[in-house]
Amino acid sequence: MSYDSNNIFARILRGEIPCDKVFENEHALAFKDIAPQAPVHLLVIPKGAYVDFDDFTLNATEAEIAGYIRTIGVVAREAGVKESGYRILSNLGEEGGQEVPHLHVHIFGGKPLGRMIKPIDK
Ligand code: AMP
C-alpha cells in the first residue's frame, strides 16, 4: 500500500488539524487518542511517512527506528503508567483493524487491561 499523504495523522503532523499533544521530538509526535479506550490512551507516531509497522521496519533508517521506539518509552514514562503497567499495540492492515494508514503505536494504561485479545472459538 502506498502512503496517502492526506491521511489524518499526516495532516496532524503538518499542523493542518489540531491534536492534544503530549510530547514531540525530532522522531515522533505523541497525542491523546480522540476516542480513549482506557484512562490513559495515547498515540505515538513517527514523523516519517510510513503506512504501518511493516513499511517502517522495511524502509526506515536505523536512527528513525531507534528514535521512534525510544520515544514510545519516554511517552509512557512521562504519562506515569510505567509503575502500574501499560500496553502498547499497533494495528496493521485489514485483519489487524488498522483505521489510519500512518504507523501509530497505542499506549493504554491507567486501569487493569485484562487479557490481550479474546480467546479464539474452537
Ligand atoms: P487504529 O484502528 O489502530 O488505526 O486506530 C486509530 C486511532 O486513531 C483510533 O483509536 C482513533 O480513535 C484515533 N483517532 C482518529 N482520529 C484521531 C484524531 N484526529 N486525533 C486523535 N486520535 C484520532
Coordinates of N, CA and C and ligand atoms in Angstrom, one line a residue:
M1 N 0.9 -1.2 0.0 CA 0.0 0.0 0.0 C 0.9 1.2 0.0
S2 N 0.6 2.2 -0.9 CA 1.4 3.4 -0.9 C 0.9 4.4 0.1
Y3 N 1.7 5.2 0.5 CA 1.4 6.2 1.6 C 0.5 7.3 1.1
D4 N -0.6 7.5 1.8 CA -1.6 8.5 1.5 C -1.3 9.8 2.3
S5 N -0.7 10.8 1.6 CA -0.2 11.9 2.4 C -1.3 12.8 2.9
N6 N -2.6 12.4 2.6 CA -3.7 13.2 3.2 C -4.4 12.4 4.3
N7 N -3.8 11.3 4.8 CA -4.4 10.7 6.0 C -4.4 11.6 7.2
I8 N -5.2 11.3 8.1 CA -5.4 12.3 9.2 C -4.2 12.5 10.1
F9 N -3.4 11.5 10.2 CA -2.2 11.7 11.1 C -1.1 12.5 10.3
A10 N -1.1 12.4 9.0 CA -0.2 13.2 8.2 C -0.6 14.7 8.3
R11 N -1.9 14.9 8.3 CA -2.4 16.3 8.4 C -2.1 16.8 9.8
I12 N -2.2 16.0 10.8 CA -1.8 16.4 12.2 C -0.4 16.8 12.2
L13 N 0.5 16.0 11.6 CA 1.9 16.3 11.6 C 2.2 17.6 10.9
R14 N 1.4 17.9 9.8 CA 1.7 19.2 9.1 C 1.0 20.4 9.8
G15 N 0.3 20.1 10.9 CA -0.4 21.2 11.6 C -1.6 21.7 11.0
E16 N -2.2 20.9 10.1 CA -3.4 21.3 9.4 C -4.6 21.1 10.2
I17 N -4.6 20.1 11.1 CA -5.7 19.9 12.1 C -5.0 19.7 13.5
P18 N -5.7 20.1 14.5 CA -5.1 20.1 15.8 C -5.1 18.7 16.4
C19 N -4.3 18.5 17.5 CA -4.3 17.3 18.3 C -4.0 17.8 19.7
D20 N -4.3 16.9 20.6 CA -4.0 17.1 22.0 C -2.6 16.6 22.3
K21 N -1.6 17.3 22.0 CA -0.2 16.9 22.0 C 0.3 16.7 23.4
V22 N 1.0 15.6 23.7 CA 1.7 15.3 25.0 C 3.2 15.3 24.9
F23 N 3.7 15.1 23.7 CA 5.2 15.0 23.5 C 5.6 15.1 22.1
E24 N 6.7 15.8 21.8 CA 7.2 15.8 20.4 C 8.7 15.9 20.5
N25 N 9.4 15.2 19.6 CA 10.8 15.4 19.3 C 11.1 15.3 17.8
E26 N 12.3 15.1 17.4 CA 12.6 15.1 16.0 C 12.1 13.8 15.4
H27 N 11.9 12.8 16.2 CA 11.5 11.5 15.6 C 10.0 11.2 15.6
A28 N 9.3 11.8 16.6 CA 7.9 11.3 16.8 C 7.0 12.4 17.4
L29 N 5.8 12.2 17.3 CA 4.7 13.1 17.9 C 3.8 12.1 18.7
A30 N 3.5 12.6 19.9 CA 2.5 11.8 20.7 C 1.4 12.7 21.1
F31 N 0.2 12.1 21.1 CA -1.0 12.9 21.4 C -2.1 12.0 21.9
K32 N -3.1 12.6 22.6 CA -4.2 11.8 23.1 C -5.1 11.2 22.1
D33 N -5.5 10.0 22.2 CA -6.5 9.4 21.3 C -7.8 10.1 21.4
I34 N -8.4 10.4 20.3 CA -9.7 11.2 20.4 C -10.9 10.4 20.9
A35 N -10.8 9.1 20.9 CA -11.8 8.2 21.5 C -11.2 7.3 22.4
P36 N -10.8 7.7 23.6 CA -10.0 6.9 24.5 C -10.7 5.6 25.0
Q37 N -9.9 4.5 25.0 CA -10.4 3.2 25.4 C -9.9 2.8 26.8
A38 N -9.1 3.7 27.4 CA -8.6 3.5 28.7 C -8.3 4.9 29.3
P39 N -8.2 5.0 30.7 CA -7.9 6.3 31.3 C -6.7 7.0 30.6
V40 N -5.7 6.2 30.3 CA -4.5 6.7 29.5 C -4.6 6.0 28.2
H41 N -4.8 6.8 27.1 CA -4.8 6.2 25.8 C -4.1 7.3 24.9
L42 N -2.8 7.0 24.6 CA -2.0 7.9 23.8 C -1.6 7.2 22.5
L43 N -1.4 8.0 21.5 CA -0.9 7.5 20.2 C 0.5 8.1 20.0
V44 N 1.4 7.3 19.5 CA 2.8 7.8 19.2 C 3.0 7.5 17.7
I45 N 3.3 8.5 16.9 CA 3.5 8.4 15.5 C 4.9 8.9 15.1
P46 N 5.5 8.1 14.2 CA 6.8 8.6 13.6 C 6.6 9.8 12.7
K47 N 7.6 10.7 12.6 CA 7.5 11.9 11.8 C 7.6 11.5 10.3
G48 N 8.2 10.4 10.0 CA 8.3 9.9 8.6 C 7.0 9.4 8.1
A49 N 7.0 9.3 6.7 CA 5.7 8.8 6.1 C 5.8 7.3 5.9
Y50 N 5.3 6.6 6.9 CA 5.3 5.1 6.9 C 3.8 4.7 7.2
V51 N 3.4 3.8 6.3 CA 2.0 3.3 6.4 C 1.7 2.5 7.7
D52 N 2.7 1.7 8.0 CA 2.4 0.7 9.1 C 3.7 0.2 9.6
F53 N 3.7 -0.7 10.5 CA 4.9 -1.3 11.1 C 5.7 -2.0 10.1
D54 N 5.0 -2.7 9.2 CA 5.8 -3.4 8.1 C 6.6 -2.5 7.3
D55 N 6.0 -1.4 6.8 CA 6.6 -0.4 6.0 C 7.8 0.2 6.8
F56 N 7.5 0.5 8.0 CA 8.6 1.1 8.9 C 9.8 0.2 9.1
T57 N 9.5 -1.0 9.4 CA 10.7 -1.9 9.7 C 11.4 -2.3 8.4
L58 N 10.7 -2.2 7.2 CA 11.4 -2.4 6.0 C 12.2 -1.2 5.5
N59 N 11.7 0.0 5.7 CA 12.2 1.2 5.0 C 12.8 2.3 5.9
A60 N 12.5 2.3 7.1 CA 13.0 3.4 8.0 C 14.5 3.2 8.2
T61 N 15.2 4.3 8.5 CA 16.6 4.2 8.9 C 16.8 3.7 10.3
E62 N 18.0 3.2 10.6 CA 18.3 2.8 12.0 C 18.0 3.9 13.0
A63 N 18.3 5.1 12.6 CA 18.1 6.3 13.5 C 16.6 6.5 13.7
E64 N 15.9 6.4 12.7 CA 14.4 6.6 12.8 C 13.8 5.5 13.7
I65 N 14.2 4.3 13.5 CA 13.7 3.2 14.3 C 14.0 3.3 15.8
A66 N 15.3 3.6 16.0 CA 15.7 3.8 17.4 C 15.0 5.0 18.0
G67 N 15.0 6.1 17.3 CA 14.4 7.3 17.8 C 12.9 7.1 18.1
Y68 N 12.2 6.4 17.3 CA 10.8 6.2 17.5 C 10.5 5.2 18.7
I69 N 11.2 4.1 18.7 CA 11.0 3.1 19.8 C 11.3 3.8 21.1
R70 N 12.5 4.5 21.2 CA 12.8 5.1 22.4 C 11.8 6.1 22.9
T71 N 11.2 6.8 21.9 CA 10.2 7.9 22.2 C 9.0 7.2 22.8
I72 N 8.6 6.1 22.3 CA 7.4 5.4 22.9 C 7.7 5.2 24.4
G73 N 8.9 4.7 24.8 CA 9.2 4.6 26.2 C 9.2 5.8 27.0
V74 N 9.7 6.9 26.4 CA 9.7 8.2 27.0 C 8.2 8.6 27.3
V75 N 7.4 8.5 26.3 CA 6.0 9.0 26.4 C 5.3 8.2 27.5
A76 N 5.5 6.9 27.5 CA 4.8 6.0 28.6 C 5.3 6.4 30.0
R77 N 6.6 6.6 30.1 CA 7.2 7.1 31.4 C 6.6 8.4 31.8
E78 N 6.5 9.3 30.9 CA 6.0 10.7 31.2 C 4.5 10.6 31.5
A79 N 3.8 9.6 31.0 CA 2.4 9.5 31.2 C 2.1 8.9 32.6
G80 N 3.2 8.4 33.3 CA 3.1 7.9 34.6 C 2.5 6.5 34.7
V81 N 2.6 5.7 33.6 CA 2.0 4.4 33.7 C 3.0 3.3 33.8
K82 N 4.3 3.7 33.9 CA 5.4 2.6 34.0 C 5.2 1.8 35.3
E83 N 4.9 2.4 36.4 CA 4.9 1.7 37.7 C 3.7 0.7 37.7
S84 N 2.5 1.2 37.2 CA 1.3 0.3 37.3 C 1.3 -0.7 36.1
G85 N 1.9 -0.3 35.0 CA 1.9 -1.2 33.9 C 1.1 -0.6 32.7
Y86 N 1.4 -1.0 31.5 CA 0.7 -0.5 30.4 C 0.8 -1.5 29.2
R87 N 0.1 -1.2 28.2 CA 0.1 -2.0 27.0 C 0.4 -1.1 25.8
I88 N 1.3 -1.6 24.9 CA 1.5 -1.0 23.6 C 0.9 -1.9 22.5
L89 N 0.4 -1.3 21.5 CA -0.3 -2.0 20.4 C -0.2 -1.3 19.1
S90 N 0.0 -2.0 18.0 CA 0.0 -1.3 16.7 C -0.8 -2.2 15.8
N91 N -1.9 -1.7 15.3 CA -2.8 -2.5 14.4 C -2.2 -2.3 13.0
L92 N -2.3 -3.4 12.2 CA -1.8 -3.4 10.8 C -2.7 -4.0 9.9
G93 N -3.1 -3.2 8.9 CA -4.0 -3.8 7.8 C -5.4 -4.1 8.2
E94 N -6.1 -4.8 7.3 CA -7.5 -5.0 7.5 C -7.8 -5.9 8.7
E95 N -7.2 -7.1 8.7 CA -7.5 -8.0 9.8 C -6.9 -7.5 11.1
G96 N -5.8 -6.7 11.0 CA -5.3 -6.1 12.2 C -6.1 -5.0 12.8
G97 N -7.1 -4.5 12.0 CA -8.0 -3.5 12.4 C -7.4 -2.1 12.3
Q98 N -6.5 -1.8 11.4 CA -5.9 -0.5 11.3 C -6.9 0.4 10.5
E99 N -7.1 1.6 11.1 CA -8.0 2.6 10.5 C -7.3 3.7 9.9
V100 N -6.2 4.1 10.5 CA -5.5 5.3 9.9 C -4.1 4.8 9.3
P101 N -3.9 5.0 8.1 CA -2.7 4.5 7.4 C -1.5 5.3 7.5
H102 N -1.2 5.6 8.8 CA 0.2 6.1 9.1 C 0.5 5.4 10.4
L103 N 1.7 4.8 10.4 CA 2.1 4.0 11.6 C 1.8 4.7 12.9
H104 N 1.2 4.0 13.8 CA 0.9 4.5 15.2 C 1.0 3.4 16.2
V105 N 1.5 3.7 17.3 CA 1.5 2.8 18.5 C 0.6 3.4 19.5
H106 N -0.4 2.6 19.9 CA -1.3 3.0 21.0 C -0.5 2.7 22.4
I107 N -0.7 3.5 23.3 CA -0.3 3.3 24.7 C -1.6 3.3 25.5
F108 N -1.9 2.2 26.2 CA -3.0 2.1 27.0 C -2.6 1.9 28.5
G109 N -3.3 2.5 29.4 CA -2.9 2.3 30.8 C -3.9 3.0 31.7
G110 N -3.6 2.9 33.0 CA -4.5 3.6 34.0 C -5.6 2.8 34.6
K111 N -5.6 1.5 34.2 CA -6.6 0.6 34.7 C -6.1 -0.8 34.4
P112 N -6.6 -1.9 35.1 CA -6.3 -3.2 34.7 C -6.9 -3.5 33.3
L113 N -6.0 -4.0 32.3 CA -6.4 -4.0 30.9 C -7.0 -5.4 30.5
G114 N -6.9 -6.4 31.4 CA -7.4 -7.7 31.1 C -6.6 -8.4 30.1
R115 N -7.2 -9.4 29.5 CA -6.5 -10.2 28.5 C -6.1 -9.4 27.3
M116 N -5.1 -9.9 26.6 CA -4.7 -9.2 25.4 C -5.7 -9.1 24.3
I117 N -6.2 -10.3 23.9 CA -7.3 -10.4 22.9 C -8.2 -11.6 23.4
K118 N -9.4 -11.6 22.8 CA -10.3 -12.7 23.2 C -9.7 -14.1 22.7
P119 N -9.9 -15.1 23.5 CA -9.5 -16.4 23.0 C -10.3 -16.8 21.7
I120 N -9.7 -17.5 20.9 CA -10.4 -17.9 19.6 C -11.4 -19.0 20.0
D121 N -12.5 -19.0 19.2 CA -13.5 -20.1 19.3 C -13.0 -21.3 18.7
K122 N -13.1 -22.4 19.3 CA -12.6 -23.7 18.8 C -13.7 -24.5 18.2
Ligands
AMP1 P1 -6.2 2.2 14.5 O1 -7.5 1.4 14.5 O2 -5.1 1.4 15.2 O3 -5.8 2.7 13.1 O4 -6.5 3.4 15.4 C1 -6.7 4.7 15.0 C2 -7.0 5.5 16.3 O5 -6.9 6.9 15.9 C3 -8.3 5.3 16.9 O6 -8.1 4.9 18.3 C4 -9.0 6.7 16.8 O7 -9.8 7.0 17.9 C5 -7.8 7.6 16.7 N1 -8.0 8.9 16.0 C6 -8.6 9.1 14.8 N2 -8.6 10.4 14.5 C7 -8.0 11.0 15.5 C8 -7.6 12.4 15.8 N3 -8.0 13.3 15.0 N4 -7.0 12.7 16.9 C9 -6.6 11.7 17.8 N5 -6.9 10.4 17.6 C10 -7.6 10.0 16.5

